[in-house]
PDB file of C-alpha atoms and ligand atoms in Angstrom:
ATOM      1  CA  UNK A 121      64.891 149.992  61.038  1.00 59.00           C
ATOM      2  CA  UNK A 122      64.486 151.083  57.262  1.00 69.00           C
ATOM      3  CA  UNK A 123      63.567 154.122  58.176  1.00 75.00           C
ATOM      4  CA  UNK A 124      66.151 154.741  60.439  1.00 76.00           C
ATOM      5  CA  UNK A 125      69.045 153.698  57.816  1.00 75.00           C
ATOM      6  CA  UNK A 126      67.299 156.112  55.623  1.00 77.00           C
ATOM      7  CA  UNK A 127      67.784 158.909  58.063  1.00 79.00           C
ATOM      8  CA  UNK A 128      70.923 158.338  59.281  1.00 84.00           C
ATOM      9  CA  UNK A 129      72.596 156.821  56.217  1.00 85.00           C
ATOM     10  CA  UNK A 130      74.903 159.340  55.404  1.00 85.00           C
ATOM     11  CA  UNK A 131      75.966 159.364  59.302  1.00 87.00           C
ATOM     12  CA  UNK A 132      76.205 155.844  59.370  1.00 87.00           C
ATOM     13  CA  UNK A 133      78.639 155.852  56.456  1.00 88.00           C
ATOM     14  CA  UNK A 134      80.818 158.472  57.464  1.00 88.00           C
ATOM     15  CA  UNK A 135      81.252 156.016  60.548  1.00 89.00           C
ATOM     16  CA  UNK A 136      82.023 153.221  58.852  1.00 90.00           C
ATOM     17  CA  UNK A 137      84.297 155.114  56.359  1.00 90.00           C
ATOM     18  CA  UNK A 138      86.007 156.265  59.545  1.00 90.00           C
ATOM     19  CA  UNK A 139      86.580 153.434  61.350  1.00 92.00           C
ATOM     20  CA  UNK A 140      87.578 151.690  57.987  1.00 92.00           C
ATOM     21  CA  UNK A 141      90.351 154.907  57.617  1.00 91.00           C
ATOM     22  CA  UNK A 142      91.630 154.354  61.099  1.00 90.00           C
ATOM     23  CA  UNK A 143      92.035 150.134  60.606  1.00 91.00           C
ATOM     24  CA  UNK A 144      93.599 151.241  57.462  1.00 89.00           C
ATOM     25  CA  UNK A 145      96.315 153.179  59.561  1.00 89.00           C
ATOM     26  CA  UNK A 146      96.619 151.080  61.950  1.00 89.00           C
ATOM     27  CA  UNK A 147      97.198 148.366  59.394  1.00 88.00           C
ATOM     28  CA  UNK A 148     100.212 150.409  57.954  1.00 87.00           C
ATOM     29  CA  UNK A 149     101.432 151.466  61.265  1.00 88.00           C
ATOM     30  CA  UNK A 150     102.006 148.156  62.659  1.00 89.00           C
ATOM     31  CA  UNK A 151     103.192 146.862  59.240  1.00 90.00           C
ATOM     32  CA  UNK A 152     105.892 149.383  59.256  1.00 92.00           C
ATOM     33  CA  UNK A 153     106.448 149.398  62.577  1.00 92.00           C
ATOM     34  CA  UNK A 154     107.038 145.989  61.874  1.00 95.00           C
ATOM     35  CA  UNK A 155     109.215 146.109  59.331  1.00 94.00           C
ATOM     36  CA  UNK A 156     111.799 148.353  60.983  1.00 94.00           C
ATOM     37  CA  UNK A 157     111.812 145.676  64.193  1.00 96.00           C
ATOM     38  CA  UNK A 158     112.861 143.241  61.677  1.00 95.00           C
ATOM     39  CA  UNK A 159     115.594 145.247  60.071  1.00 95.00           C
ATOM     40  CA  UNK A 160     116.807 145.247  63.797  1.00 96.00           C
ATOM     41  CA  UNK A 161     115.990 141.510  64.843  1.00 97.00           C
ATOM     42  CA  UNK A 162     118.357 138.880  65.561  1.00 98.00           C
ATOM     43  CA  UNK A 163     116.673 135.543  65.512  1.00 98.00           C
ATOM     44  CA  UNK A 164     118.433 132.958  67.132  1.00 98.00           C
ATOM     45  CA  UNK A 165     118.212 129.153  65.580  1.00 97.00           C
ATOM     46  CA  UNK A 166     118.199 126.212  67.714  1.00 96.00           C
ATOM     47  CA  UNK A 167     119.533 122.801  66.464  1.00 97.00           C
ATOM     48  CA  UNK A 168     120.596 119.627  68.353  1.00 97.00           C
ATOM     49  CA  UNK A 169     121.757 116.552  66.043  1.00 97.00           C
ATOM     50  CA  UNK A 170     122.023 116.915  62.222  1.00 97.00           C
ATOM     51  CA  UNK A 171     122.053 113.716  60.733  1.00 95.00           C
ATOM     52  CA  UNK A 172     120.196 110.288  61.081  1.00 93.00           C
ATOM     53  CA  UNK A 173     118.454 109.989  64.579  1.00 92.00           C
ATOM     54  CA  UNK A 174     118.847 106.322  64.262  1.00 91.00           C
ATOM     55  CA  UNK A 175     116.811 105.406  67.407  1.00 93.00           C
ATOM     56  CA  UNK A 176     117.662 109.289  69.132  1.00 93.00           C
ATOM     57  CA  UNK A 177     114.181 110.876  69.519  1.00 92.00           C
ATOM     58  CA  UNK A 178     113.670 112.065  65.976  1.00 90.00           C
ATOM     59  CA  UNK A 179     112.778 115.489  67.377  1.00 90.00           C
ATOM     60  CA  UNK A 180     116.281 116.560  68.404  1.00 93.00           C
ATOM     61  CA  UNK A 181     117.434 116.012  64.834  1.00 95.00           C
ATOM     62  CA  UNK A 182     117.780 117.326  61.097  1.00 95.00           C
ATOM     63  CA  UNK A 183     118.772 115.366  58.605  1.00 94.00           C
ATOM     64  CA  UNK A 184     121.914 116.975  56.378  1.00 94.00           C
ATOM     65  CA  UNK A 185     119.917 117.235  53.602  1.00 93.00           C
ATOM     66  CA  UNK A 186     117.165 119.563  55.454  1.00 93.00           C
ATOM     67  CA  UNK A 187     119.749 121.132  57.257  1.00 95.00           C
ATOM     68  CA  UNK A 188     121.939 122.315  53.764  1.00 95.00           C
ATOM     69  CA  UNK A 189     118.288 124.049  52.493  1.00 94.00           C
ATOM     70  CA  UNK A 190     118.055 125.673  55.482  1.00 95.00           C
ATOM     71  CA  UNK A 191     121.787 127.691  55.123  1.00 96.00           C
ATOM     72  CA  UNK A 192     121.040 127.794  51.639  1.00 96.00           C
ATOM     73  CA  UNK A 193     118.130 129.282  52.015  1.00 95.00           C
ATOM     74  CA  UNK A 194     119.993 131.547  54.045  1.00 96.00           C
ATOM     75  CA  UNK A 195     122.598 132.245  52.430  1.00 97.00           C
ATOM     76  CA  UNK A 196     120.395 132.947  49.453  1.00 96.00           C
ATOM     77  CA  UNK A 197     118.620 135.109  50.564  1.00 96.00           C
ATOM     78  CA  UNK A 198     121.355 137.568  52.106  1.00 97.00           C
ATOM     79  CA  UNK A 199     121.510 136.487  55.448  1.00 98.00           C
ATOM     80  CA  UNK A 200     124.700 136.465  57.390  1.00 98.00           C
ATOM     81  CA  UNK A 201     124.978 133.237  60.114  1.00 98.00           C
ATOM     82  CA  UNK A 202     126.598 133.749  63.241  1.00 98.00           C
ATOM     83  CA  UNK A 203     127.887 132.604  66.930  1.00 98.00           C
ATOM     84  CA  UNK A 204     126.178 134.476  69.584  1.00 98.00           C
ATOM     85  CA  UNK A 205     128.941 136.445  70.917  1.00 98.00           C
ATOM     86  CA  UNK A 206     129.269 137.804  66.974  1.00 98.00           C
ATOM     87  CA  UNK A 207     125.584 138.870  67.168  1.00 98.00           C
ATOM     88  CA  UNK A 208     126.365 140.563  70.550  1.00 98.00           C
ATOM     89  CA  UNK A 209     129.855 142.081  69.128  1.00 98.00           C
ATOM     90  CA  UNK A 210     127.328 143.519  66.411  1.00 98.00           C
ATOM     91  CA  UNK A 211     125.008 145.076  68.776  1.00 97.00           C
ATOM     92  CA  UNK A 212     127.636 146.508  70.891  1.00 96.00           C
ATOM     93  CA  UNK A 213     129.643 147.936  68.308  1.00 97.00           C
ATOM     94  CA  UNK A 214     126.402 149.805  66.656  1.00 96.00           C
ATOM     95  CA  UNK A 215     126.780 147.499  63.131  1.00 97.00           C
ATOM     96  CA  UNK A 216     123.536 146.762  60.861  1.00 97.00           C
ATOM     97  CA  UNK A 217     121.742 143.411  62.404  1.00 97.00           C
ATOM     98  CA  UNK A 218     119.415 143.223  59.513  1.00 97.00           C
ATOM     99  CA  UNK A 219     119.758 140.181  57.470  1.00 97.00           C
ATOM    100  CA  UNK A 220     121.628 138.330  60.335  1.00 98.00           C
ATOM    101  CA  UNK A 221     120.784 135.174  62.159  1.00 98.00           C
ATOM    102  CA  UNK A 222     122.688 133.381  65.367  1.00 98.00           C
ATOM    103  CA  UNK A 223     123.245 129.596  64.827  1.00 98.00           C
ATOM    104  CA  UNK A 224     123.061 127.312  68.032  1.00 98.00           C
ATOM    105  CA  UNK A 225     123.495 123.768  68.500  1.00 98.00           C
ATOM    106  CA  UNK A 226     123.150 121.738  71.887  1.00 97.00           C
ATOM    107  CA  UNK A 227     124.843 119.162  73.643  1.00 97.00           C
ATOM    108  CA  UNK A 228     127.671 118.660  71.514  1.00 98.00           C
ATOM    109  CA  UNK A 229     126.818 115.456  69.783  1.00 98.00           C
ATOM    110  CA  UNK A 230     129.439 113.685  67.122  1.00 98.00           C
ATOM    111  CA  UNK A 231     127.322 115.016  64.007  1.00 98.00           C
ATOM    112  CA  UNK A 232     128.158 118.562  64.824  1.00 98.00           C
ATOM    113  CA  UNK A 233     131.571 117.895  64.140  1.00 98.00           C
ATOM    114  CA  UNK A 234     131.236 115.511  61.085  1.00 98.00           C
ATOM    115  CA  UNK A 235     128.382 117.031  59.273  1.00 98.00           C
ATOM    116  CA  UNK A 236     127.259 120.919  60.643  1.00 98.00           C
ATOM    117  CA  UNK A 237     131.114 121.665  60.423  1.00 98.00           C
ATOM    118  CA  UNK A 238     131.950 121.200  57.219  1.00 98.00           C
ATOM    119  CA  UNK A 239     128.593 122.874  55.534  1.00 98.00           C
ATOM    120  CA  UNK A 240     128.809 125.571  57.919  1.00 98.00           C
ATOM    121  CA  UNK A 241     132.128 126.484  56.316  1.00 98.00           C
ATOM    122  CA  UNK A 242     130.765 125.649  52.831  1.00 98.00           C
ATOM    123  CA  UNK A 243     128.192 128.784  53.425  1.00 98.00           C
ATOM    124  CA  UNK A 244     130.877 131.036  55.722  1.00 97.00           C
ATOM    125  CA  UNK A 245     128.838 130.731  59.055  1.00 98.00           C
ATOM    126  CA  UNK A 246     129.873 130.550  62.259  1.00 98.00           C
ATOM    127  CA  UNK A 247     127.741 128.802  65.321  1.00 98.00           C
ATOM    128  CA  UNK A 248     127.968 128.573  68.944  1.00 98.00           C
ATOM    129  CA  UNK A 249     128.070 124.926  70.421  1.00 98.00           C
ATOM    130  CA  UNK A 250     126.640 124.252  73.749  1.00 98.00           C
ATOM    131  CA  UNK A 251     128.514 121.742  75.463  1.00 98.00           C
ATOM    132  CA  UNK A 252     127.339 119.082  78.018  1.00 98.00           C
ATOM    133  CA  UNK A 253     130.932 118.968  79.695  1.00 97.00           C
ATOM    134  CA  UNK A 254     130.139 115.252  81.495  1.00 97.00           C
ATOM    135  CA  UNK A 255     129.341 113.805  77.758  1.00 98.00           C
ATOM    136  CA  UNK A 256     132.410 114.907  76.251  1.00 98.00           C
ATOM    137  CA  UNK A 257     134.172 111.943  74.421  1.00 97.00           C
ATOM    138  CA  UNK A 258     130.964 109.953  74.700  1.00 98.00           C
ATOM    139  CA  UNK A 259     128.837 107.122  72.647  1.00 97.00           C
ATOM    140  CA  UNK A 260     127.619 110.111  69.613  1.00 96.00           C
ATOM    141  CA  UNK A 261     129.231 112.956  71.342  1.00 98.00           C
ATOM    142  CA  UNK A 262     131.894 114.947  70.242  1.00 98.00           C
ATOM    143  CA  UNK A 263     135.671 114.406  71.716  1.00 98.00           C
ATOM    144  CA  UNK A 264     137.667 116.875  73.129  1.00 98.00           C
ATOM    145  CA  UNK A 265     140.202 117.209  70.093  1.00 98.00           C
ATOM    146  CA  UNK A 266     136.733 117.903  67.593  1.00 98.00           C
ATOM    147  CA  UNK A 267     135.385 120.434  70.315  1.00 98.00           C
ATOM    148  CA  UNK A 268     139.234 121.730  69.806  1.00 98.00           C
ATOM    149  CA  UNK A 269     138.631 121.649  66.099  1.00 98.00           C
ATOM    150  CA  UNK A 270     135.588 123.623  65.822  1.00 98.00           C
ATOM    151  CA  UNK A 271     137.111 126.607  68.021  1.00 98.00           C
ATOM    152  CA  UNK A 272     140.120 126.904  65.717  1.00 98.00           C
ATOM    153  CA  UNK A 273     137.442 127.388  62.763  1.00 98.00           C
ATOM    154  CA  UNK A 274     136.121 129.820  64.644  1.00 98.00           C
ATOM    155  CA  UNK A 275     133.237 128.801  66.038  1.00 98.00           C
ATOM    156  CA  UNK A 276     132.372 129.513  69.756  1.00 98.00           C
ATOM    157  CA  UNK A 277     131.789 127.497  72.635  1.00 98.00           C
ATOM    158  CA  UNK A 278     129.246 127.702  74.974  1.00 98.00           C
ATOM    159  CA  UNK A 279     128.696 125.905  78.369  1.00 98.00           C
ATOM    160  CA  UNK A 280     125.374 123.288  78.447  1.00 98.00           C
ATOM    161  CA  UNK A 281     126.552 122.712  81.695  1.00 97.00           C
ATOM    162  CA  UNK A 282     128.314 120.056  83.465  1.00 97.00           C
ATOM    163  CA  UNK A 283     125.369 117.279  83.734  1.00 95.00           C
ATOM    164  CA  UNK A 284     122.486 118.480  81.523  1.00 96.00           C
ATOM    165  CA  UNK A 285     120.507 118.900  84.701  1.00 94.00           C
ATOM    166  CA  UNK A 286     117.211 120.920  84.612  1.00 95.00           C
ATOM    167  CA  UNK A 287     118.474 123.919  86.723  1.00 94.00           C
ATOM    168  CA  UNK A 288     115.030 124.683  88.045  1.00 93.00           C
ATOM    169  CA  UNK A 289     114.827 121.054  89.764  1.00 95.00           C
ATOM    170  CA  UNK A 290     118.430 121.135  91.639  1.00 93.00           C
ATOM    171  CA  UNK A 291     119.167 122.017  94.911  1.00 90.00           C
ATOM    172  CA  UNK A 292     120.905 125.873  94.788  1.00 87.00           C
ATOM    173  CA  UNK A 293     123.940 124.869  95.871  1.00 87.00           C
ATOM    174  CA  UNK A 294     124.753 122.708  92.577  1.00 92.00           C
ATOM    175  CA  UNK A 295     124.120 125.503  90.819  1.00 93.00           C
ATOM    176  CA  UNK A 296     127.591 126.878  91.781  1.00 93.00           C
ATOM    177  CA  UNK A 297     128.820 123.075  90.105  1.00 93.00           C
ATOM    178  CA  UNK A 298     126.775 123.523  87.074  1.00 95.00           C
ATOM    179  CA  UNK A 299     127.127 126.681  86.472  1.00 96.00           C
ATOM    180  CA  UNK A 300     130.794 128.107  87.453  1.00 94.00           C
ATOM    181  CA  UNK A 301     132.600 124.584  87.630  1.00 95.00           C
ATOM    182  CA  UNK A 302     131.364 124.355  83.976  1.00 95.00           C
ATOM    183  CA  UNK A 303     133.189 127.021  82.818  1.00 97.00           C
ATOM    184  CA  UNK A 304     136.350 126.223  85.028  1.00 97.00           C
ATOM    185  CA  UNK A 305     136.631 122.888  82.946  1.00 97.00           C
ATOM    186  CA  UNK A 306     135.941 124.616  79.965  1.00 97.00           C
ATOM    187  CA  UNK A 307     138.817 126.837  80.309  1.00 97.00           C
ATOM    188  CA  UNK A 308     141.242 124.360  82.034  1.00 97.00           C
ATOM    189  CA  UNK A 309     140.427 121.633  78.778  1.00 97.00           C
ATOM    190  CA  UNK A 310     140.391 124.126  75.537  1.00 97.00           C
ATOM    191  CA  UNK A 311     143.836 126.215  76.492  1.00 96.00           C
ATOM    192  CA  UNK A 312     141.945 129.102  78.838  1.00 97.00           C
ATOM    193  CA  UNK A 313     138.786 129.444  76.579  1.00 97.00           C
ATOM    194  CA  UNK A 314     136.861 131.802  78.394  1.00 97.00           C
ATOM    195  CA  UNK A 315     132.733 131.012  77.574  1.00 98.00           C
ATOM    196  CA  UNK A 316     130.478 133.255  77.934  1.00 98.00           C
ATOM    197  CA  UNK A 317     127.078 131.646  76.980  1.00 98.00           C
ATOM    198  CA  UNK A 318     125.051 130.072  78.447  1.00 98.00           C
ATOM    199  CA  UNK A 319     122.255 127.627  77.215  1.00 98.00           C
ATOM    200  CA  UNK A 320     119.783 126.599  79.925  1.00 97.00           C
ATOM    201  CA  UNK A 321     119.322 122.750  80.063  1.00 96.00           C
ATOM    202  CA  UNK A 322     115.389 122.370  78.660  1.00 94.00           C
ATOM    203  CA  UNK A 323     115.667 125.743  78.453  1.00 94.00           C
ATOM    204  CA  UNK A 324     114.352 126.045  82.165  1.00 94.00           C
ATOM    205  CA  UNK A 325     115.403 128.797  84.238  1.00 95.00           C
ATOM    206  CA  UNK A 326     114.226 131.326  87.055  1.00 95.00           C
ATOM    207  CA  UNK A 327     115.474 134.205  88.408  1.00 95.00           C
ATOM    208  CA  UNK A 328     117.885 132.561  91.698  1.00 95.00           C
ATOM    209  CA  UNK A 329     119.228 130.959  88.376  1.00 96.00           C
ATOM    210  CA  UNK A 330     119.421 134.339  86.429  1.00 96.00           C
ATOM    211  CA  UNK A 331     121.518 135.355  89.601  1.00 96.00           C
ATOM    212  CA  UNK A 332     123.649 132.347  89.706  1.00 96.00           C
ATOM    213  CA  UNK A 333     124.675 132.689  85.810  1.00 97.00           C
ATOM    214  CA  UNK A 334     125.204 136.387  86.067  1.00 97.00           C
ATOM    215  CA  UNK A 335     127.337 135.984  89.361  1.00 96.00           C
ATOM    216  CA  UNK A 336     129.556 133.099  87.491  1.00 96.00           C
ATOM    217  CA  UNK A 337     129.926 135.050  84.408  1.00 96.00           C
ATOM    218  CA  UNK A 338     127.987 134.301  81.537  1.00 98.00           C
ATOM    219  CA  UNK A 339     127.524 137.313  79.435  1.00 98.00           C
ATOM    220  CA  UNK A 340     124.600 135.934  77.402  1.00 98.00           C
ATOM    221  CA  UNK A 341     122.283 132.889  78.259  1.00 98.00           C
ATOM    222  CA  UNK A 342     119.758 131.237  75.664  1.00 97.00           C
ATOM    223  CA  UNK A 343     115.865 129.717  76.316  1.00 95.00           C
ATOM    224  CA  UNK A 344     113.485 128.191  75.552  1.00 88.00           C
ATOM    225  CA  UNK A 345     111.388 130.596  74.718  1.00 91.00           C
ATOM    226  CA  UNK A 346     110.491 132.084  71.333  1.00 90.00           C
ATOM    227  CA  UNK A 347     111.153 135.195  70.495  1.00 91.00           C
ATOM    228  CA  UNK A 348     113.937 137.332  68.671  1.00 96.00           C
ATOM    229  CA  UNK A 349     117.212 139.641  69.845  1.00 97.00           C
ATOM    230  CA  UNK A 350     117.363 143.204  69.067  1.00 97.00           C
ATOM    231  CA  UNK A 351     119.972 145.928  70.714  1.00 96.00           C
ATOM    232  CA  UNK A 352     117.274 146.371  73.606  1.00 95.00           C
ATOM    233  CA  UNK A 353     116.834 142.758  74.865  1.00 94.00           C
ATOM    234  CA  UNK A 354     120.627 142.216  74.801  1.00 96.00           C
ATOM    235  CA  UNK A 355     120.864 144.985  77.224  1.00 96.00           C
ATOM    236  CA  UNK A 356     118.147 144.418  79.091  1.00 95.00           C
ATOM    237  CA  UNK A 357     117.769 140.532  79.238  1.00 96.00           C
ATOM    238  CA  UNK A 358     121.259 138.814  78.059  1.00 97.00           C
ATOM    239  CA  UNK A 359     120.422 136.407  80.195  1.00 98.00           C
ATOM    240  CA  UNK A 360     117.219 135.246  78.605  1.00 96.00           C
ATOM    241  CA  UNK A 361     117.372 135.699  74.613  1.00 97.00           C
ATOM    242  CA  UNK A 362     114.656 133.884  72.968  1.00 94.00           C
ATOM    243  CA  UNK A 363     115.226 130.702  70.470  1.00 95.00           C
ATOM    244  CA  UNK A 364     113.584 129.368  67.757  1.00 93.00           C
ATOM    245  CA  UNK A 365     113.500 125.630  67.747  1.00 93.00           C
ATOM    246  CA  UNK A 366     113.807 124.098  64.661  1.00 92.00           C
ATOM    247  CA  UNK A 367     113.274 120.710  63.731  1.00 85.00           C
ATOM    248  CA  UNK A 368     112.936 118.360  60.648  1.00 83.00           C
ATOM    249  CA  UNK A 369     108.992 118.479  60.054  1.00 75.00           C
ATOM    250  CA  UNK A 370     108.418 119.009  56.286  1.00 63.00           C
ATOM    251  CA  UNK A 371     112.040 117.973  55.367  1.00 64.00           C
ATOM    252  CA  UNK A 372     111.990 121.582  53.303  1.00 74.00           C
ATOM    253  CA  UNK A 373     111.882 124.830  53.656  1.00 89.00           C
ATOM    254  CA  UNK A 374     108.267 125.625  54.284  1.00 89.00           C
ATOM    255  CA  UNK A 375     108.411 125.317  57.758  1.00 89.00           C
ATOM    256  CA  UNK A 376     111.689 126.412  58.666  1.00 92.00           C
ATOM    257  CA  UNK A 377     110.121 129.838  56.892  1.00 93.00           C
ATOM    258  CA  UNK A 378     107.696 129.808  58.505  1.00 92.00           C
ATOM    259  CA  UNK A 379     109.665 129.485  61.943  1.00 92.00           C
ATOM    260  CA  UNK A 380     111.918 132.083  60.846  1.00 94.00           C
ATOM    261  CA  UNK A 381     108.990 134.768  60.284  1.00 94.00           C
ATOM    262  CA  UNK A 382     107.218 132.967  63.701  1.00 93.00           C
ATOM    263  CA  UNK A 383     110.364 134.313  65.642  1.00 94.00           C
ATOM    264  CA  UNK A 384     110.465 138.102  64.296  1.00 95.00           C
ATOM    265  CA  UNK A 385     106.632 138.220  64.947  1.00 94.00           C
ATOM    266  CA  UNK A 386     106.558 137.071  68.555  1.00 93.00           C
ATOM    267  CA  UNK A 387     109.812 139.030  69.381  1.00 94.00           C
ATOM    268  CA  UNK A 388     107.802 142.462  67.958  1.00 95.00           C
ATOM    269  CA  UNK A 389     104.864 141.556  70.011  1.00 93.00           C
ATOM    270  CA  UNK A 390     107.303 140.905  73.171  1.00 91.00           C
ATOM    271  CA  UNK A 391     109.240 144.321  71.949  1.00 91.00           C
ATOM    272  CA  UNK A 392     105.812 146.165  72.279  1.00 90.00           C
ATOM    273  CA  UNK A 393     104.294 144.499  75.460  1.00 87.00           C
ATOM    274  CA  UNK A 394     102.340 142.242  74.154  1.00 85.00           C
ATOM    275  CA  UNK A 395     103.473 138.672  76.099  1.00 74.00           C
ATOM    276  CA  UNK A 396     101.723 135.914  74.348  1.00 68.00           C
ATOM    277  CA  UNK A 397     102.368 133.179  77.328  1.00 63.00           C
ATOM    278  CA  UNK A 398     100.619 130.312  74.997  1.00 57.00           C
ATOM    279  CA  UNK A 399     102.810 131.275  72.016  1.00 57.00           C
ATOM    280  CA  UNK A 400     106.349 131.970  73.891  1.00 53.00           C
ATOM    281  CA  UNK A 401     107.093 128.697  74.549  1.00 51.00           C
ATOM    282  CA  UNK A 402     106.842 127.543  71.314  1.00 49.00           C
TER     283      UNK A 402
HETATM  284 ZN1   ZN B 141     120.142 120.072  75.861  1.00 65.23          ZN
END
C-alpha cells in the first residue's frame, strides 16, 4: 500500500484536488441557485387561534405575545405580509416577491378578530381568513358583523368550507355542498364577496377534489404540505400551494426562523425535482 501511495501520490492528489474543486462548485452553484429561488419565493404562513388555548388543543394556537415577535420580526427585517390573492396579484402583474410573505389563518375563530386584527394593522399586513361557514357566530368563533369587519380592513376571505369536513373522506357528491355552496353563502352573507381561496380542511385533498375546486371556482387553494410559492407553482399548481405551519413551540423566534428558512428550502428542492415525501408534510 505504501508503495503504491508513493507511486501514485501525485495522481492521487490531483484526484482529490479535483473532486474537492468540483464539491466546491457545486457548493456555490446550489447556494446561488438558491439564493435567487428565494428572492422569488413566497412562503405562505399558517395560523389557527392566537391567544390562550384555554382547553383548545394547544397546537392550533399562538399566544399574542409569540405571535407580535413573529410580525415584528417580520416587519424588521423588510418583509412585506400579505393575503393570498395580493401574493397572486404580485405574481401576475410581474412585481418583486422577494421579501414577501402570505399570512393565513383557519377556521375563523373569535381571536382573529380581537387580537390578529388589530396587530396586523399595527405592522400594515394584510391576511386571508379561512372560514368554516357552519361555525360562523359560534362558542370562540367569529360573527358575521367581525368577518364583515375584517373585509372592510382589507383583509380577504377565504372559504374553509361549509362543515370542516375532510374532503378526501366524503362522498363526491357533497363536494358540490362543500365546495360551491360555500362560496354561494359567502357571497349571499358579505354583500356579493366573491372568494377565491380555498383552504383544504386538514389540508387533505386529491385530484377528483382538485377538479371539484377548479370547476366551482377557486382560483388558489392552500395544503398541507410544506413548501413555498414562486411565479411557476402559481401557474402550474394554484390549486395546491404549500404552507408552513406554525405553532407556539419555543414561545420566540428561534423556531418560527427556522420554519421560515424550512419553507424556502423544501420549496427549492420541490422547484428542482427533488420531492422529499417524509419532509413535505411537515
Ligand atoms: Zn381547519
Amino acid at each position: 500500500m505504501t508503495e503504491f501511495w508513493k507511486k501514485n501520490k501525485k495522481r492521487l492528489a490531483a484526484v482529490v484536488a479535483f473532486i474537492a474543486a468540483v464539491l466546491l462548485c457545486l457548493g456555490f452553484y446550489v447556494r446561488s441557485d438558491y439564493q435567487s429561488y428565494c428572492r422569488e419565493a413566497v412562503p405562505i404562513l399558517e395560523y389557527h387561534g392566537i391567544g390562550a388555548a384555554d382547553g383548545w388543543p394547544q397546537d392550533l394556537f399562538v399566544s399574542s405575545a409569540t405571535f407580535e415577535n413573529h410580525l415584528k420580526y417580520l416587519h424588521d427585517n423588510g418583509y412585506k405580509m400579505v393575503a393570498v390573492e395580493e401574493m397572486a396579484a404580485m405574481f401576475n402583474k410581474g412585481e418583486s416577491t422577494e421579501k414577501v410573505v402570505a399570512l393565513t389563518f383557519d377556521d375563523g375563530y373569535l381571536d382573529n378578530y380581537t387580537n390578529v386584527l388589530p396587530l396586523l394593522q399595527k405592522y400594515h399586513a394584510t391576511a386571508t381568513f379561512f372560514i368554516v361557514h357552519s361555525k360562523i357566530g359560534h362558542y370562540r368563533y367569529m360573527t358575521h358583523d367581525q368577518i364583515q369587519a375584517l373585509i372592510a380592513a382589507g383583509m380577504e376571505l377565504g372559504s374553509h368550507t361549509i362543515n370542516h369536513q375532510i374532503l378526501t373522506d366524503i362522498k363526491p357528491e357533497f363536494l358540490t355542498w362543500e365546495l360551491a355552496t360555500s362560496r354561494y353563502f359567502f357571497k349571499k352573507d358579505f354583500d356579493g364577496y366573491v372568494v377565491r381561496s380555498l383552504s383544504y380542511p386538514n389540508g387533505k385533498y386529491d385530484p377528483e377534489i382538485l377538479a371539484a375546486s377548479k370547476k366551482y371556482g377557486y382560483y388558489w387553494a392552500v395544503t398541507g404540505n410544506a413548501g413555498a410559492v414562486t411565479k411557476n407553482t402559481l401557474e402550474q399548481k394554484p390549486l395546491e400551494l404549500g404552507r408552513i405551519y406554525i405553532n407556539d413551540e419555543d414561545g420566540g423566534i428561534k423556531t418560527f426562523r427556522e420554519r421560515l428558512r424550512y419553507s424556502y428550502w423544501v420549496g427549492y428542492l420541490k422547484a428542482r425535482g427533488i420531492n422529499i415525501h417524509f419532509l413535505s408534510g411537515l
